[in-house]
PDB file of C-alpha atoms and ligand atoms in Angstrom:
ATOM      1  CA  MET A 819      46.186 224.796 228.269  1.00  0.00           C
ATOM      2  CA  ARG A 820      44.882 221.138 229.993  1.00  0.00           C
ATOM      3  CA  LYS A 821      42.850 218.837 228.353  1.00  0.00           C
ATOM      4  CA  LYS A 822      39.269 218.250 229.634  1.00  0.00           C
ATOM      5  CA  ILE A 823      38.108 215.294 230.501  1.00  0.00           C
ATOM      6  CA  VAL A 824      34.528 213.662 230.593  1.00  0.00           C
ATOM      7  CA  ALA A 825      34.475 210.345 230.784  1.00  0.00           C
ATOM      8  CA  GLY A 826      32.247 207.510 230.852  1.00  0.00           C
ATOM      9  CA  ASN A 827      33.063 204.358 232.469  1.00  0.00           C
ATOM     10  CA  TRP A 828      29.967 201.917 232.191  1.00  0.00           C
ATOM     11  CA  LYS A 829      31.545 198.824 234.377  1.00  0.00           C
ATOM     12  CA  MET A 830      30.028 195.520 233.657  1.00  0.00           C
ATOM     13  CA  ASN A 831      27.086 196.894 232.880  1.00  0.00           C
ATOM     14  CA  LYS A 832      24.436 197.015 229.772  1.00  0.00           C
ATOM     15  CA  ASP A 833      23.657 194.425 227.161  1.00  0.00           C
ATOM     16  CA  CYS A 834      24.145 194.513 223.257  1.00  0.00           C
ATOM     17  CA  ASP A 835      21.067 196.443 222.916  1.00  0.00           C
ATOM     18  CA  GLU A 836      20.431 198.821 225.609  1.00  0.00           C
ATOM     19  CA  ALA A 837      24.406 199.492 225.199  1.00  0.00           C
ATOM     20  CA  LEU A 838      23.614 200.682 221.445  1.00  0.00           C
ATOM     21  CA  LEU A 839      21.031 201.961 222.309  1.00  0.00           C
ATOM     22  CA  LEU A 840      22.996 204.661 225.164  1.00  0.00           C
ATOM     23  CA  PHE A 841      25.597 204.942 222.994  1.00  0.00           C
ATOM     24  CA  LYS A 842      23.077 206.464 220.589  1.00  0.00           C
ATOM     25  CA  GLU A 843      21.656 208.798 222.183  1.00  0.00           C
ATOM     26  CA  ILE A 844      24.823 209.537 223.935  1.00  0.00           C
ATOM     27  CA  ASN A 845      25.735 210.399 220.638  1.00  0.00           C
ATOM     28  CA  SER A 846      22.961 212.496 219.380  1.00  0.00           C
ATOM     29  CA  LEU A 847      22.157 214.637 222.140  1.00  0.00           C
ATOM     30  CA  LEU A 848      25.909 216.053 221.839  1.00  0.00           C
ATOM     31  CA  GLN A 849      25.345 216.430 218.225  1.00  0.00           C
ATOM     32  CA  ASN A 850      23.014 218.768 219.407  1.00  0.00           C
ATOM     33  CA  THR A 851      24.871 221.290 222.097  1.00  0.00           C
ATOM     34  CA  THR A 852      27.574 223.044 221.915  1.00  0.00           C
ATOM     35  CA  ALA A 853      29.500 221.952 224.226  1.00  0.00           C
ATOM     36  CA  LYS A 854      32.818 223.732 225.160  1.00  0.00           C
ATOM     37  CA  GLN A 855      36.283 221.666 224.076  1.00  0.00           C
ATOM     38  CA  VAL A 856      35.876 218.727 225.899  1.00  0.00           C
ATOM     39  CA  GLU A 857      37.660 215.575 225.684  1.00  0.00           C
ATOM     40  CA  VAL A 858      33.991 212.939 226.340  1.00  0.00           C
ATOM     41  CA  ILE A 859      35.333 209.530 226.116  1.00  0.00           C
ATOM     42  CA  VAL A 860      32.492 206.180 225.875  1.00  0.00           C
ATOM     43  CA  LEU A 861      34.236 203.883 227.794  1.00  0.00           C
ATOM     44  CA  PRO A 862      32.234 200.306 227.582  1.00  0.00           C
ATOM     45  CA  SER A 863      32.916 197.011 228.351  1.00  0.00           C
ATOM     46  CA  PHE A 864      35.252 195.017 225.346  1.00  0.00           C
ATOM     47  CA  ILE A 865      32.987 193.736 222.866  1.00  0.00           C
ATOM     48  CA  PHE A 866      31.449 197.087 222.247  1.00  0.00           C
ATOM     49  CA  ILE A 867      34.351 199.323 221.056  1.00  0.00           C
ATOM     50  CA  ARG A 868      34.673 198.718 217.714  1.00  0.00           C
ATOM     51  CA  ASP A 869      30.858 199.204 217.285  1.00  0.00           C
ATOM     52  CA  PHE A 870      30.920 202.106 218.872  1.00  0.00           C
ATOM     53  CA  VAL A 871      33.729 203.421 216.824  1.00  0.00           C
ATOM     54  CA  SER A 872      32.297 203.062 214.071  1.00  0.00           C
ATOM     55  CA  LEU A 873      29.024 205.420 215.297  1.00  0.00           C
ATOM     56  CA  SER A 874      30.536 208.032 217.019  1.00  0.00           C
ATOM     57  CA  PHE A 875      31.045 211.729 215.749  1.00  0.00           C
ATOM     58  CA  LYS A 876      32.955 212.749 217.932  1.00  0.00           C
ATOM     59  CA  ILE A 877      32.859 210.852 220.800  1.00  0.00           C
ATOM     60  CA  ALA A 878      36.501 208.776 221.977  1.00  0.00           C
ATOM     61  CA  VAL A 879      36.072 205.132 222.896  1.00  0.00           C
ATOM     62  CA  GLY A 880      38.514 203.324 225.264  1.00  0.00           C
ATOM     63  CA  ALA A 881      38.698 200.286 227.411  1.00  0.00           C
ATOM     64  CA  GLN A 882      37.981 199.862 231.011  1.00  0.00           C
ATOM     65  CA  ASN A 883      41.496 197.188 231.872  1.00  0.00           C
ATOM     66  CA  CYS A 884      43.997 196.172 229.144  1.00  0.00           C
ATOM     67  CA  SER A 885      46.860 193.274 229.690  1.00  0.00           C
ATOM     68  CA  THR A 886      49.783 193.719 230.821  1.00  0.00           C
ATOM     69  CA  GLU A 887      50.613 190.801 227.923  1.00  0.00           C
ATOM     70  CA  ASP A 888      51.087 191.582 224.676  1.00  0.00           C
ATOM     71  CA  ALA A 889      49.746 188.027 223.941  1.00  0.00           C
ATOM     72  CA  GLY A 890      49.940 183.989 223.760  1.00  0.00           C
ATOM     73  CA  ALA A 891      48.525 181.471 226.299  1.00  0.00           C
ATOM     74  CA  TYR A 892      46.379 183.851 228.604  1.00  0.00           C
ATOM     75  CA  THR A 893      42.679 182.604 228.437  1.00  0.00           C
ATOM     76  CA  GLY A 894      40.845 185.851 228.869  1.00  0.00           C
ATOM     77  CA  GLU A 895      43.009 188.458 229.024  1.00  0.00           C
ATOM     78  CA  VAL A 896      42.841 190.924 226.282  1.00  0.00           C
ATOM     79  CA  SER A 897      45.793 192.857 225.221  1.00  0.00           C
ATOM     80  CA  ALA A 898      46.241 196.690 224.602  1.00  0.00           C
ATOM     81  CA  ALA A 899      47.597 196.332 220.641  1.00  0.00           C
ATOM     82  CA  MET A 900      43.932 194.740 220.448  1.00  0.00           C
ATOM     83  CA  ILE A 901      42.181 197.210 222.157  1.00  0.00           C
ATOM     84  CA  ARG A 902      44.037 199.732 219.505  1.00  0.00           C
ATOM     85  CA  SER A 903      42.887 197.540 216.427  1.00  0.00           C
ATOM     86  CA  ALA A 904      39.809 197.314 217.167  1.00  0.00           C
ATOM     87  CA  GLY A 905      39.441 201.991 217.783  1.00  0.00           C
ATOM     88  CA  ALA A 906      39.849 202.652 221.237  1.00  0.00           C
ATOM     89  CA  SER A 907      41.875 205.171 221.810  1.00  0.00           C
ATOM     90  CA  TYR A 908      42.061 205.170 225.867  1.00  0.00           C
ATOM     91  CA  VAL A 909      42.329 202.532 228.160  1.00  0.00           C
ATOM     92  CA  ILE A 910      41.804 202.959 231.983  1.00  0.00           C
ATOM     93  CA  VAL A 911      44.558 201.851 234.518  1.00  0.00           C
ATOM     94  CA  GLY A 912      44.286 201.039 238.256  1.00  0.00           C
ATOM     95  CA  HIS A 913      40.591 201.473 238.708  1.00  0.00           C
ATOM     96  CA  SER A 914      39.987 200.140 242.698  1.00  0.00           C
ATOM     97  CA  GLU A 915      37.988 197.975 241.453  1.00  0.00           C
ATOM     98  CA  ARG A 916      39.944 196.332 239.437  1.00  0.00           C
ATOM     99  CA  ARG A 917      42.407 196.719 242.550  1.00  0.00           C
ATOM    100  CA  SER A 918      40.745 195.494 245.066  1.00  0.00           C
ATOM    101  CA  TYR A 919      38.275 192.969 243.096  1.00  0.00           C
ATOM    102  CA  PHE A 920      41.426 191.096 241.204  1.00  0.00           C
ATOM    103  CA  SER A 921      44.080 192.472 243.139  1.00  0.00           C
ATOM    104  CA  GLU A 922      46.260 194.764 240.873  1.00  0.00           C
ATOM    105  CA  THR A 923      48.904 196.024 242.579  1.00  0.00           C
ATOM    106  CA  ASN A 924      51.327 199.075 241.446  1.00  0.00           C
ATOM    107  CA  SER A 925      53.816 197.315 240.061  1.00  0.00           C
ATOM    108  CA  MET A 926      51.394 195.069 237.944  1.00  0.00           C
ATOM    109  CA  LEU A 927      49.707 198.473 236.530  1.00  0.00           C
ATOM    110  CA  SER A 928      53.003 200.206 235.767  1.00  0.00           C
ATOM    111  CA  LYS A 929      53.506 197.023 233.448  1.00  0.00           C
ATOM    112  CA  LYS A 930      49.960 198.236 232.216  1.00  0.00           C
ATOM    113  CA  ILE A 931      50.841 201.349 231.550  1.00  0.00           C
ATOM    114  CA  ASN A 932      53.100 200.617 229.622  1.00  0.00           C
ATOM    115  CA  ALA A 933      51.302 198.150 227.140  1.00  0.00           C
ATOM    116  CA  ALA A 934      49.007 201.045 227.099  1.00  0.00           C
ATOM    117  CA  LEU A 935      51.840 203.561 225.927  1.00  0.00           C
ATOM    118  CA  LYS A 936      53.200 200.593 223.721  1.00  0.00           C
ATOM    119  CA  ASN A 937      49.947 200.104 221.442  1.00  0.00           C
ATOM    120  CA  ASN A 938      49.371 204.185 221.180  1.00  0.00           C
ATOM    121  CA  LEU A 939      46.557 203.945 223.466  1.00  0.00           C
ATOM    122  CA  ILE A 940      46.618 206.811 226.242  1.00  0.00           C
ATOM    123  CA  PRO A 941      45.806 205.143 230.077  1.00  0.00           C
ATOM    124  CA  ILE A 942      43.405 207.319 232.411  1.00  0.00           C
ATOM    125  CA  TYR A 943      45.613 205.770 235.442  1.00  0.00           C
ATOM    126  CA  CYS A 944      43.168 206.033 238.596  1.00  0.00           C
ATOM    127  CA  VAL A 945      44.447 206.588 242.412  1.00  0.00           C
ATOM    128  CA  GLY A 946      42.787 206.525 245.458  1.00  0.00           C
ATOM    129  CA  GLU A 947      42.213 206.125 248.666  1.00  0.00           C
ATOM    130  CA  THR A 948      39.454 203.916 251.383  1.00  0.00           C
ATOM    131  CA  LEU A 949      37.425 205.543 253.914  1.00  0.00           C
ATOM    132  CA  ASN A 950      40.071 203.850 256.420  1.00  0.00           C
ATOM    133  CA  GLN A 951      43.061 204.861 254.763  1.00  0.00           C
ATOM    134  CA  ARG A 952      41.758 208.866 255.260  1.00  0.00           C
ATOM    135  CA  ASN A 953      40.352 208.171 258.928  1.00  0.00           C
ATOM    136  CA  SER A 954      43.074 207.710 259.955  1.00  0.00           C
ATOM    137  CA  GLY A 955      45.084 210.491 258.310  1.00  0.00           C
ATOM    138  CA  ASN A 956      47.369 208.270 254.654  1.00  0.00           C
ATOM    139  CA  HIS A 957      45.466 209.648 251.596  1.00  0.00           C
ATOM    140  CA  PHE A 958      48.940 211.850 250.648  1.00  0.00           C
ATOM    141  CA  LYS A 959      50.988 208.912 252.027  1.00  0.00           C
ATOM    142  CA  ILE A 960      48.841 206.243 249.994  1.00  0.00           C
ATOM    143  CA  ILE A 961      47.879 208.569 246.589  1.00  0.00           C
ATOM    144  CA  GLU A 962      51.881 209.640 246.501  1.00  0.00           C
ATOM    145  CA  GLN A 963      53.008 205.915 245.926  1.00  0.00           C
ATOM    146  CA  GLN A 964      50.054 204.712 243.478  1.00  0.00           C
ATOM    147  CA  ILE A 965      51.205 208.192 241.328  1.00  0.00           C
ATOM    148  CA  THR A 966      55.178 207.110 241.928  1.00  0.00           C
ATOM    149  CA  GLU A 967      54.978 203.407 241.449  1.00  0.00           C
ATOM    150  CA  GLY A 968      52.777 203.174 239.049  1.00  0.00           C
ATOM    151  CA  LEU A 969      53.881 205.719 236.302  1.00  0.00           C
ATOM    152  CA  PHE A 970      57.141 207.328 237.504  1.00  0.00           C
ATOM    153  CA  HIS A 971      58.952 204.706 235.300  1.00  0.00           C
ATOM    154  CA  LEU A 972      58.010 207.171 232.482  1.00  0.00           C
ATOM    155  CA  ASN A 973      60.146 209.449 230.669  1.00  0.00           C
ATOM    156  CA  ASN A 974      58.854 212.943 229.868  1.00  0.00           C
ATOM    157  CA  GLU A 975      57.252 211.810 226.749  1.00  0.00           C
ATOM    158  CA  GLN A 976      55.658 208.859 228.359  1.00  0.00           C
ATOM    159  CA  PHE A 977      54.014 210.856 231.082  1.00  0.00           C
ATOM    160  CA  LYS A 978      53.041 213.729 229.313  1.00  0.00           C
ATOM    161  CA  LYS A 979      50.729 211.644 227.402  1.00  0.00           C
ATOM    162  CA  THR A 980      48.991 210.067 230.696  1.00  0.00           C
ATOM    163  CA  VAL A 981      45.717 211.053 232.253  1.00  0.00           C
ATOM    164  CA  ILE A 982      44.889 210.899 236.297  1.00  0.00           C
ATOM    165  CA  ALA A 983      42.115 210.086 237.899  1.00  0.00           C
ATOM    166  CA  TYR A 984      41.563 210.948 241.675  1.00  0.00           C
ATOM    167  CA  GLU A 985      38.586 208.298 242.682  1.00  0.00           C
ATOM    168  CA  PRO A 986      38.885 208.257 246.337  1.00  0.00           C
ATOM    169  CA  VAL A 987      37.194 204.266 246.769  1.00  0.00           C
ATOM    170  CA  TRP A 988      34.734 205.536 249.739  1.00  0.00           C
ATOM    171  CA  ALA A 989      33.179 207.863 247.269  1.00  0.00           C
ATOM    172  CA  ILE A 990      33.020 205.832 244.215  1.00  0.00           C
ATOM    173  CA  GLY A 991      29.226 204.766 243.738  1.00  0.00           C
ATOM    174  CA  THR A 992      28.095 205.812 247.258  1.00  0.00           C
ATOM    175  CA  GLY A 993      26.854 208.730 246.574  1.00  0.00           C
ATOM    176  CA  ASN A 994      29.191 210.440 248.501  1.00  0.00           C
ATOM    177  CA  THR A 995      31.078 212.696 246.855  1.00  0.00           C
ATOM    178  CA  ALA A 996      34.203 214.445 248.077  1.00  0.00           C
ATOM    179  CA  THR A 997      33.927 217.454 248.507  1.00  0.00           C
ATOM    180  CA  THR A 998      34.878 220.363 246.444  1.00  0.00           C
ATOM    181  CA  SER A 999      37.805 221.083 249.092  1.00  0.00           C
ATOM    182  CA  GLN A1000      39.372 217.297 249.831  1.00  0.00           C
ATOM    183  CA  ALA A1001      38.829 217.349 245.810  1.00  0.00           C
ATOM    184  CA  GLN A1002      40.890 220.364 245.310  1.00  0.00           C
ATOM    185  CA  GLU A1003      43.235 219.942 248.276  1.00  0.00           C
ATOM    186  CA  MET A1004      44.443 215.913 246.671  1.00  0.00           C
ATOM    187  CA  HIS A1005      44.456 217.826 242.930  1.00  0.00           C
ATOM    188  CA  ALA A1006      46.761 220.014 244.220  1.00  0.00           C
ATOM    189  CA  PHE A1007      49.129 217.872 245.490  1.00  0.00           C
ATOM    190  CA  ILE A1008      48.578 215.711 243.031  1.00  0.00           C
ATOM    191  CA  ARG A1009      49.801 218.489 241.158  1.00  0.00           C
ATOM    192  CA  LYS A1010      52.960 218.654 243.375  1.00  0.00           C
ATOM    193  CA  VAL A1011      53.585 215.430 243.327  1.00  0.00           C
ATOM    194  CA  VAL A1012      54.022 215.519 239.288  1.00  0.00           C
ATOM    195  CA  ALA A1013      55.681 218.979 239.886  1.00  0.00           C
ATOM    196  CA  GLN A1014      58.237 217.380 241.798  1.00  0.00           C
ATOM    197  CA  LYS A1015      58.810 214.214 239.683  1.00  0.00           C
ATOM    198  CA  TYR A1016      58.406 215.517 236.237  1.00  0.00           C
ATOM    199  CA  GLY A1017      58.687 219.584 236.433  1.00  0.00           C
ATOM    200  CA  ASN A1018      56.464 222.638 236.976  1.00  0.00           C
ATOM    201  CA  ASP A1019      55.275 222.567 232.997  1.00  0.00           C
ATOM    202  CA  MET A1020      54.463 219.013 232.913  1.00  0.00           C
ATOM    203  CA  ALA A1021      52.251 219.563 236.273  1.00  0.00           C
ATOM    204  CA  ASN A1022      49.865 222.178 234.667  1.00  0.00           C
ATOM    205  CA  SER A1023      49.474 219.830 231.684  1.00  0.00           C
ATOM    206  CA  CYS A1024      48.369 216.596 233.081  1.00  0.00           C
ATOM    207  CA  SER A1025      45.468 216.666 233.538  1.00  0.00           C
ATOM    208  CA  VAL A1026      43.784 215.089 237.246  1.00  0.00           C
ATOM    209  CA  LEU A1027      40.152 214.069 236.442  1.00  0.00           C
ATOM    210  CA  TYR A1028      38.006 213.793 239.489  1.00  0.00           C
ATOM    211  CA  GLY A1029      35.416 210.093 240.186  1.00  0.00           C
ATOM    212  CA  GLY A1030      33.363 209.213 242.930  1.00  0.00           C
ATOM    213  CA  SER A1031      29.717 210.036 242.853  1.00  0.00           C
ATOM    214  CA  CYS A1032      30.032 212.936 240.044  1.00  0.00           C
ATOM    215  CA  ASN A1033      26.517 213.511 238.479  1.00  0.00           C
ATOM    216  CA  ALA A1034      24.895 216.276 236.785  1.00  0.00           C
ATOM    217  CA  GLN A1035      24.106 218.575 239.653  1.00  0.00           C
ATOM    218  CA  ASN A1036      27.540 217.915 241.142  1.00  0.00           C
ATOM    219  CA  ALA A1037      29.522 218.343 238.039  1.00  0.00           C
ATOM    220  CA  LYS A1038      29.212 221.924 238.290  1.00  0.00           C
ATOM    221  CA  GLU A1039      31.313 223.045 241.105  1.00  0.00           C
ATOM    222  CA  LEU A1040      33.276 219.903 241.036  1.00  0.00           C
ATOM    223  CA  PHE A1041      35.081 221.034 237.758  1.00  0.00           C
ATOM    224  CA  ALA A1042      34.935 225.361 239.013  1.00  0.00           C
ATOM    225  CA  CYS A1043      37.942 223.894 240.714  1.00  0.00           C
ATOM    226  CA  PRO A1044      41.666 224.969 239.437  1.00  0.00           C
ATOM    227  CA  ASP A1045      43.117 221.420 239.252  1.00  0.00           C
ATOM    228  CA  ILE A1046      39.941 219.370 238.271  1.00  0.00           C
ATOM    229  CA  ASP A1047      40.253 219.036 234.143  1.00  0.00           C
ATOM    230  CA  GLY A1048      36.934 216.549 234.532  1.00  0.00           C
ATOM    231  CA  GLY A1049      35.372 214.331 235.835  1.00  0.00           C
ATOM    232  CA  LEU A1050      35.662 210.034 235.416  1.00  0.00           C
ATOM    233  CA  ILE A1051      31.520 208.989 235.735  1.00  0.00           C
ATOM    234  CA  GLY A1052      30.068 205.789 236.473  1.00  0.00           C
ATOM    235  CA  GLY A1053      26.740 205.193 237.189  1.00  0.00           C
ATOM    236  CA  ALA A1054      25.704 209.082 235.540  1.00  0.00           C
ATOM    237  CA  SER A1055      27.670 208.198 232.592  1.00  0.00           C
ATOM    238  CA  LEU A1056      24.879 205.532 232.404  1.00  0.00           C
ATOM    239  CA  LYS A1057      21.478 207.550 231.723  1.00  0.00           C
ATOM    240  CA  ALA A1058      22.355 210.086 228.227  1.00  0.00           C
ATOM    241  CA  LYS A1059      19.943 213.026 230.062  1.00  0.00           C
ATOM    242  CA  ASP A1060      22.821 213.369 232.336  1.00  0.00           C
ATOM    243  CA  PHE A1061      25.889 212.609 231.089  1.00  0.00           C
ATOM    244  CA  VAL A1062      25.647 215.107 228.569  1.00  0.00           C
ATOM    245  CA  GLN A1063      24.406 217.161 231.408  1.00  0.00           C
ATOM    246  CA  ILE A1064      28.086 216.745 232.948  1.00  0.00           C
ATOM    247  CA  VAL A1065      29.862 217.229 229.714  1.00  0.00           C
ATOM    248  CA  GLN A1066      27.972 220.727 229.716  1.00  0.00           C
ATOM    249  CA  SER A1067      29.266 221.197 233.307  1.00  0.00           C
ATOM    250  CA  PHE A1068      32.743 223.014 231.937  1.00  0.00           C
TER     251      PHE A1068
HETATM  252  P1  PGA B2067      30.927 206.000 239.647  1.00  0.00           P
HETATM  253  O1  PGA B2067      31.718 205.651 239.779  1.00  0.00           O
HETATM  254  O2  PGA B2067      30.222 207.418 239.353  1.00  0.00           O
HETATM  255  O3  PGA B2067      29.278 206.304 240.441  1.00  0.00           O
HETATM  256  O4  PGA B2067      31.052 206.700 241.519  1.00  0.00           O
HETATM  257  C1  PGA B2067      32.986 206.278 239.569  1.00  0.00           C
HETATM  258  C2  PGA B2067      34.204 205.356 238.584  1.00  0.00           C
HETATM  259  O5  PGA B2067      33.914 204.195 239.280  1.00  0.00           O
HETATM  260  O6  PGA B2067      34.789 205.467 237.739  1.00  0.00           O
END
């Protein structure tokens, strides 16, 4: 059985008081629900990780990025070891905003994946095509390349710990969710690419999340697709009720 996951990517939102309030709200709403076996993850700014870990009942906490480097003179960077020491258990690697605004390449991201795994963080590796790439028919090629160059240096033991998130860039923050057939088609393709390298068992046990305007209204339909194992949620994760409703959408 694959792990079902709903992860809230808060991006660069919420100040200290607002973040604490939202986390507590999600925490208490989740306590009163009988959600099926779902791993719920909140990924706030680095500065909130430690507080959230100490407050959490059953929410796992993660970071949105980590450095390629272990330690040293890298002003402004945050290492995977630091994130782990704050109590986090996940880290997003290769979100499309990092790829486009901060010029993160597949080869750089493969180093971040190594840094995460070395420090016992589970990487959530994001892949996704732009609208131009989809319109020109290159979307499968792009996704395959992102997966191959970012992850395929891993051995079986390492790959087993990795989560993949398919987030079409044109769907992120735009309200244009991929249709269930577009999403399912790409998720099945991702699983096929993984199977070619690591075999069917590995492909069938790898959680592949969908992200891009996933919300309380469309989550049920998306999560019902056979190859979609949950969601990486941006905007809708900033509203406690919506986020918890998404958690209950399996
Ligand atoms: P969105 O963002 O849900 O606001 O589209 C998803 C993401 O960027 O992870």
